[in-house]
């Protein structure tokens, strides 16, 4: 299965990483740090080169089920204050050239990734970790169903950006149809743990989660209510209004998988318990998120849509 191969290759990349390393990998064209290298550092240039090879194999494996996965020209870089940057071949850059740093990863003089690239990368990033989790936890039938549904869509959908959204929508639909709410929660929590952490020291973590969704192009803008706390139930809830949400409803249900993964991704003590979606007159989505420390979760991958005013 694709997921099994992805797990092995991700483990290979992560085994080469070192918390104190000064080398990291970026795409030479966009400055992005794509999966499975996001957030990883490496002790030496040779080790980082090995990580490049393993990462390229990972992305090649991922491309087996989706030929639209963006190609990334990975290069090895070093923190600007510890030495000169290096290309994938290991040659030091000229002293007159700009240095790259972790705080400024986009290469000067090159075009940055546009919104479409970020959305495509996000979709594949989330799909990849879900596939890994499904394979590792024994849900091979679900993984196969997702791939079959996606291949069928790929024959009729020509726009590559729309196709990457179809991938996430297919993942959400199959999880919703084939897994219990508790199983959905376990899979999405595990998948989120395979992504780099999005925790932040400034502001509420839910705001950081939706800021990342905006940056990835999943939603155009977000507004939310203050938190409401139910001491008796031990829950807290918030109502979020999503403007121009990228994923489309199917069968009266809205794919909420990206929202839930981002909430799990922050490493918060409060976990998603339920997601309620209401249509609105102005075409925005009104989403009520309920979180709990020890949740008894409802459906998380997709949520039924209630009509406006209900």
Tab-separated table of C-alpha atoms in Angstrom:
chain	number	residue	atom	x	y	z
A	1	UNK	CA	0.000	0.000	0.000
A	2	UNK	CA	1.092	3.578	-0.627
A	3	UNK	CA	0.666	4.478	3.031
A	4	UNK	CA	3.083	1.766	4.173
A	5	UNK	CA	5.781	3.014	1.803
A	6	UNK	CA	5.224	6.589	2.963
A	7	UNK	CA	5.649	5.564	6.593
A	8	UNK	CA	8.964	3.839	5.895
A	9	UNK	CA	10.337	6.778	3.921
A	10	UNK	CA	9.162	9.356	6.462
A	11	UNK	CA	10.839	7.344	9.223
A	12	UNK	CA	14.025	7.300	7.156
A	13	UNK	CA	13.990	11.105	6.830
A	14	UNK	CA	13.187	11.613	10.508
A	15	UNK	CA	15.917	9.182	11.590
A	16	UNK	CA	18.455	11.471	9.924
A	17	UNK	CA	17.202	14.595	11.723
A	18	UNK	CA	18.799	16.210	14.757
A	19	UNK	CA	17.248	18.841	17.026
A	20	UNK	CA	20.530	20.717	17.212
A	21	UNK	CA	21.300	20.547	13.508
A	22	UNK	CA	22.036	23.674	11.489
A	23	UNK	CA	21.097	22.322	8.050
A	24	UNK	CA	17.592	22.186	6.594
A	25	UNK	CA	15.915	21.572	3.236
A	26	UNK	CA	13.925	23.964	1.051
A	27	UNK	CA	12.582	24.038	-2.488
A	28	UNK	CA	15.028	26.032	-4.626
A	29	UNK	CA	12.190	27.554	-6.672
A	30	UNK	CA	9.640	28.480	-4.012
A	31	UNK	CA	11.483	28.520	-0.690
A	32	UNK	CA	8.927	26.116	0.796
A	33	UNK	CA	9.920	23.328	3.162
A	34	UNK	CA	7.662	20.562	1.837
A	35	UNK	CA	6.639	17.272	3.375
A	36	UNK	CA	8.218	15.175	4.745
A	37	UNK	CA	11.018	17.610	5.677
A	38	UNK	CA	8.978	20.397	7.284
A	39	UNK	CA	10.462	21.473	10.601
A	40	UNK	CA	13.422	19.073	10.456
A	41	UNK	CA	17.111	19.968	10.924
A	42	UNK	CA	20.179	17.919	10.139
A	43	UNK	CA	23.591	17.757	11.763
A	44	UNK	CA	25.804	17.799	8.671
A	45	UNK	CA	25.673	18.487	4.963
A	46	UNK	CA	26.147	14.833	4.010
A	47	UNK	CA	23.293	13.788	6.280
A	48	UNK	CA	21.095	16.487	4.791
A	49	UNK	CA	21.900	15.221	1.288
A	50	UNK	CA	20.757	11.751	2.360
A	51	UNK	CA	17.547	13.342	3.625
A	52	UNK	CA	17.062	14.969	0.206
A	53	UNK	CA	17.210	11.563	-1.476
A	54	UNK	CA	14.774	9.994	0.998
A	55	UNK	CA	12.407	12.964	0.736
A	56	UNK	CA	12.437	12.757	-3.055
A	57	UNK	CA	11.581	9.044	-2.827
A	58	UNK	CA	8.728	9.905	-0.443
A	59	UNK	CA	7.262	12.425	-2.863
A	60	UNK	CA	7.714	10.026	-5.788
A	61	UNK	CA	5.757	7.405	-3.854
A	62	UNK	CA	3.066	9.960	-3.052
A	63	UNK	CA	2.877	10.802	-6.744
A	64	UNK	CA	1.935	7.189	-7.518
A	65	UNK	CA	-1.678	7.939	-6.663
A	66	UNK	CA	-1.689	11.559	-7.811
A	67	UNK	CA	0.401	12.762	-10.712
A	68	UNK	CA	-0.533	16.363	-9.860
A	69	UNK	CA	1.630	16.464	-6.726
A	70	UNK	CA	3.931	19.485	-7.233
A	71	UNK	CA	7.576	18.798	-7.989
A	72	UNK	CA	9.993	20.345	-5.507
A	73	UNK	CA	13.694	20.910	-6.254
A	74	UNK	CA	15.086	20.274	-2.780
A	75	UNK	CA	18.348	21.928	-1.784
A	76	UNK	CA	20.375	21.850	1.421
A	77	UNK	CA	20.696	25.119	3.336
A	78	UNK	CA	22.490	26.120	6.517
A	79	UNK	CA	21.477	28.639	9.153
A	80	UNK	CA	22.794	32.020	8.046
A	81	UNK	CA	24.718	32.686	11.256
A	82	UNK	CA	26.650	29.395	11.172
A	83	UNK	CA	27.963	29.147	7.637
A	84	UNK	CA	27.231	29.547	3.995
A	85	UNK	CA	24.236	27.969	2.335
A	86	UNK	CA	24.721	24.993	0.062
A	87	UNK	CA	22.932	23.535	-2.915
A	88	UNK	CA	21.813	19.921	-3.158
A	89	UNK	CA	25.141	19.015	-4.706
A	90	UNK	CA	26.920	20.317	-1.618
A	91	UNK	CA	28.852	23.171	-3.239
A	92	UNK	CA	29.162	26.317	-1.121
A	93	UNK	CA	27.519	29.416	-2.538
A	94	UNK	CA	29.564	32.460	-3.495
A	95	UNK	CA	30.204	34.844	-0.620
A	96	UNK	CA	28.456	37.644	-2.502
A	97	UNK	CA	25.177	35.751	-2.782
A	98	UNK	CA	22.360	36.186	-0.298
A	99	UNK	CA	22.230	33.729	2.560
A	100	UNK	CA	19.102	31.869	3.543
A	101	UNK	CA	17.870	31.485	7.088
A	102	UNK	CA	15.061	29.701	8.891
A	103	UNK	CA	13.361	33.014	9.557
A	104	UNK	CA	13.616	34.034	5.902
A	105	UNK	CA	13.286	30.827	3.890
A	106	UNK	CA	12.071	32.302	0.594
A	107	UNK	CA	14.963	32.666	-1.816
A	108	UNK	CA	15.591	36.248	-2.857
A	109	UNK	CA	15.395	36.844	-6.569
A	110	UNK	CA	12.994	33.949	-7.139
A	111	UNK	CA	9.214	33.853	-7.279
A	112	UNK	CA	7.454	32.831	-4.090
A	113	UNK	CA	4.792	30.117	-4.076
A	114	UNK	CA	1.411	31.486	-5.096
A	115	UNK	CA	-1.885	30.698	-3.455
A	116	UNK	CA	-2.555	27.748	-5.731
A	117	UNK	CA	0.761	26.128	-4.916
A	118	UNK	CA	0.183	26.526	-1.189
A	119	UNK	CA	-3.297	25.028	-1.399
A	120	UNK	CA	-2.082	22.108	-3.497
A	121	UNK	CA	0.778	21.402	-1.108
A	122	UNK	CA	-1.550	21.606	1.901
A	123	UNK	CA	-4.004	19.134	0.371
A	124	UNK	CA	-1.284	16.619	-0.387
A	125	UNK	CA	0.380	17.137	2.978
A	126	UNK	CA	-2.817	16.325	4.868
A	127	UNK	CA	-3.758	13.451	2.545
A	128	UNK	CA	-0.308	11.901	2.914
A	129	UNK	CA	-0.387	11.759	6.709
A	130	UNK	CA	-3.932	10.367	6.640
A	131	UNK	CA	-2.769	7.624	4.256
A	132	UNK	CA	0.150	6.859	6.562
A	133	UNK	CA	-2.177	6.591	9.542
A	134	UNK	CA	-4.702	4.392	7.727
A	135	UNK	CA	-1.957	1.966	6.703
A	136	UNK	CA	-0.306	1.871	10.101
A	137	UNK	CA	-3.571	1.339	11.974
A	138	UNK	CA	-4.899	-1.412	9.730
A	139	UNK	CA	-7.517	0.501	7.736
A	140	UNK	CA	-6.254	-0.701	4.357
A	141	UNK	CA	-9.799	-1.028	3.012
A	142	UNK	CA	-10.469	2.642	3.721
A	143	UNK	CA	-7.217	3.666	2.046
A	144	UNK	CA	-8.125	1.609	-1.026
A	145	UNK	CA	-11.614	3.132	-1.144
A	146	UNK	CA	-10.178	6.650	-1.049
A	147	UNK	CA	-7.779	5.896	-3.880
A	148	UNK	CA	-10.494	4.251	-6.000
A	149	UNK	CA	-12.827	7.230	-5.544
A	150	UNK	CA	-10.014	9.634	-6.337
A	151	UNK	CA	-8.935	7.787	-9.488
A	152	UNK	CA	-12.520	7.910	-10.722
A	153	UNK	CA	-12.614	11.674	-10.184
A	154	UNK	CA	-9.241	12.123	-11.886
A	155	UNK	CA	-10.740	10.822	-15.128
A	156	UNK	CA	-13.319	13.611	-15.251
A	157	UNK	CA	-11.725	16.586	-13.447
A	158	UNK	CA	-9.181	18.393	-15.622
A	159	UNK	CA	-8.282	21.350	-13.391
A	160	UNK	CA	-5.334	20.314	-11.219
A	161	UNK	CA	-6.228	22.684	-8.383
A	162	UNK	CA	-9.775	21.370	-8.254
A	163	UNK	CA	-8.400	17.839	-8.324
A	164	UNK	CA	-6.294	18.345	-5.201
A	165	UNK	CA	-9.423	19.535	-3.387
A	166	UNK	CA	-11.249	16.453	-4.671
A	167	UNK	CA	-8.547	14.380	-3.002
A	168	UNK	CA	-9.277	15.863	0.426
A	169	UNK	CA	-13.012	15.643	-0.175
A	170	UNK	CA	-12.636	11.948	-1.065
A	171	UNK	CA	-10.609	11.294	2.073
A	172	UNK	CA	-13.238	13.031	4.217
A	173	UNK	CA	-16.116	11.184	2.542
A	174	UNK	CA	-14.587	7.732	2.992
A	175	UNK	CA	-13.629	8.343	6.622
A	176	UNK	CA	-17.151	9.576	7.277
A	177	UNK	CA	-18.758	6.576	5.576
A	178	UNK	CA	-16.490	3.803	6.841
A	179	UNK	CA	-15.267	4.790	10.303
A	180	UNK	CA	-17.114	5.391	13.549
A	181	UNK	CA	-16.809	8.840	15.159
A	182	UNK	CA	-14.277	7.492	17.664
A	183	UNK	CA	-12.244	5.921	14.856
A	184	UNK	CA	-12.348	9.168	12.880
A	185	UNK	CA	-11.041	11.056	15.904
A	186	UNK	CA	-8.212	8.565	16.418
A	187	UNK	CA	-7.156	8.659	12.754
A	188	UNK	CA	-7.254	12.460	12.454
A	189	UNK	CA	-5.444	12.967	15.760
A	190	UNK	CA	-2.713	10.529	14.727
A	191	UNK	CA	-2.457	12.125	11.283
A	192	UNK	CA	-2.090	15.593	12.794
A	193	UNK	CA	0.710	14.368	15.053
A	194	UNK	CA	2.732	13.528	11.928
A	195	UNK	CA	2.650	17.158	10.811
A	196	UNK	CA	4.923	19.863	12.174
A	197	UNK	CA	3.461	21.605	15.218
A	198	UNK	CA	1.566	24.861	14.691
A	199	UNK	CA	1.606	25.978	18.308
A	200	UNK	CA	2.134	29.661	18.954
A	201	UNK	CA	2.917	31.718	22.022
A	202	UNK	CA	0.803	34.645	20.884
A	203	UNK	CA	-2.967	34.673	20.858
A	204	UNK	CA	-5.481	31.828	21.117
A	205	UNK	CA	-4.440	28.601	19.439
A	206	UNK	CA	-7.665	28.384	17.484
A	207	UNK	CA	-6.733	31.675	15.823
A	208	UNK	CA	-3.337	30.229	14.891
A	209	UNK	CA	-5.044	27.180	13.386
A	210	UNK	CA	-7.327	29.261	11.195
A	211	UNK	CA	-4.492	31.632	10.295
A	212	UNK	CA	-2.679	28.655	8.814
A	213	UNK	CA	-5.798	27.579	6.923
A	214	UNK	CA	-6.045	31.088	5.469
A	215	UNK	CA	-2.375	31.099	4.503
A	216	UNK	CA	-2.821	27.733	2.790
A	217	UNK	CA	-5.766	29.045	0.782
A	218	UNK	CA	-8.327	26.723	2.383
A	219	UNK	CA	-10.498	29.674	3.398
A	220	UNK	CA	-10.470	33.320	2.331
A	221	UNK	CA	-11.370	34.876	5.687
A	222	UNK	CA	-12.557	33.837	9.127
A	223	UNK	CA	-14.427	35.511	11.958
A	224	UNK	CA	-15.385	33.899	15.235
A	225	UNK	CA	-17.424	34.426	18.375
A	226	UNK	CA	-16.035	34.503	21.924
A	227	UNK	CA	-15.711	31.138	23.638
A	228	UNK	CA	-18.755	29.698	25.383
A	229	UNK	CA	-17.971	27.397	28.330
A	230	UNK	CA	-20.284	24.650	29.600
A	231	UNK	CA	-18.986	23.713	33.044
A	232	UNK	CA	-21.532	20.924	33.496
A	233	UNK	CA	-20.569	19.193	30.258
A	234	UNK	CA	-16.903	20.108	30.528
A	235	UNK	CA	-16.857	21.599	27.046
A	236	UNK	CA	-16.104	24.881	25.367
A	237	UNK	CA	-17.473	25.969	22.021
A	238	UNK	CA	-16.950	28.682	19.450
A	239	UNK	CA	-18.857	29.698	16.336
A	240	UNK	CA	-16.674	30.346	13.295
A	241	UNK	CA	-17.835	31.951	10.063
A	242	UNK	CA	-15.915	30.748	7.006
A	243	UNK	CA	-15.875	32.947	3.914
A	244	UNK	CA	-15.048	31.231	0.593
A	245	UNK	CA	-14.226	27.832	2.039
A	246	UNK	CA	-12.416	25.836	-0.643
A	247	UNK	CA	-14.003	22.427	-0.059
A	248	UNK	CA	-17.466	21.680	-1.438
A	249	UNK	CA	-20.435	19.979	0.239
A	250	UNK	CA	-21.513	16.526	-0.880
A	251	UNK	CA	-24.694	14.646	0.001
A	252	UNK	CA	-25.728	17.373	2.410
A	253	UNK	CA	-22.473	17.183	4.367
A	254	UNK	CA	-19.515	19.575	4.445
A	255	UNK	CA	-15.940	18.201	4.595
A	256	UNK	CA	-14.508	19.544	7.858
A	257	UNK	CA	-11.424	17.323	7.939
A	258	UNK	CA	-8.922	20.187	7.374
A	259	UNK	CA	-10.399	22.192	10.258
A	260	UNK	CA	-10.219	19.246	12.640
A	261	UNK	CA	-6.671	18.302	11.635
A	262	UNK	CA	-5.499	21.868	12.288
A	263	UNK	CA	-7.119	21.860	15.733
A	264	UNK	CA	-5.387	18.584	16.602
A	265	UNK	CA	-2.157	19.879	15.085
A	266	UNK	CA	-1.710	22.548	17.726
A	267	UNK	CA	-1.146	19.996	20.490
A	268	UNK	CA	-3.917	21.541	22.581
A	269	UNK	CA	-5.326	19.931	25.744
A	270	UNK	CA	-8.821	20.521	24.331
A	271	UNK	CA	-9.732	18.139	21.493
A	272	UNK	CA	-12.546	18.370	18.925
A	273	UNK	CA	-15.745	16.765	20.200
A	274	UNK	CA	-18.229	17.792	17.527
A	275	UNK	CA	-18.610	19.987	14.463
A	276	UNK	CA	-21.942	21.555	13.525
A	277	UNK	CA	-22.380	23.326	10.183
A	278	UNK	CA	-25.134	25.763	9.257
A	279	UNK	CA	-25.680	27.271	5.839
A	280	UNK	CA	-26.059	31.052	5.741
A	281	UNK	CA	-27.875	33.489	3.514
A	282	UNK	CA	-24.637	35.132	2.352
A	283	UNK	CA	-23.028	31.847	1.189
A	284	UNK	CA	-20.616	31.692	4.124
A	285	UNK	CA	-20.488	28.621	6.335
A	286	UNK	CA	-21.301	28.951	10.025
A	287	UNK	CA	-19.376	26.279	11.936
A	288	UNK	CA	-19.828	25.557	15.636
A	289	UNK	CA	-16.816	23.753	17.078
A	290	UNK	CA	-17.194	21.983	20.412
A	291	UNK	CA	-14.009	20.983	22.236
A	292	UNK	CA	-13.480	18.912	25.374
A	293	UNK	CA	-10.584	17.603	27.428
A	294	UNK	CA	-12.020	14.075	27.297
A	295	UNK	CA	-14.349	14.156	24.294
A	296	UNK	CA	-16.934	11.610	23.244
A	297	UNK	CA	-16.614	12.672	19.614
A	298	UNK	CA	-19.231	12.960	16.946
A	299	UNK	CA	-18.513	12.846	13.216
A	300	UNK	CA	-15.439	14.949	12.501
A	301	UNK	CA	-14.394	14.293	8.889
A	302	UNK	CA	-17.685	15.678	7.543
A	303	UNK	CA	-20.613	17.412	9.212
A	304	UNK	CA	-24.292	17.502	8.196
A	305	UNK	CA	-25.442	20.893	6.946
A	306	UNK	CA	-28.373	22.518	8.679
A	307	UNK	CA	-30.361	25.126	6.740
A	308	UNK	CA	-30.017	28.806	7.589
A	309	UNK	CA	-32.197	29.818	10.521
A	310	UNK	CA	-32.417	26.288	11.874
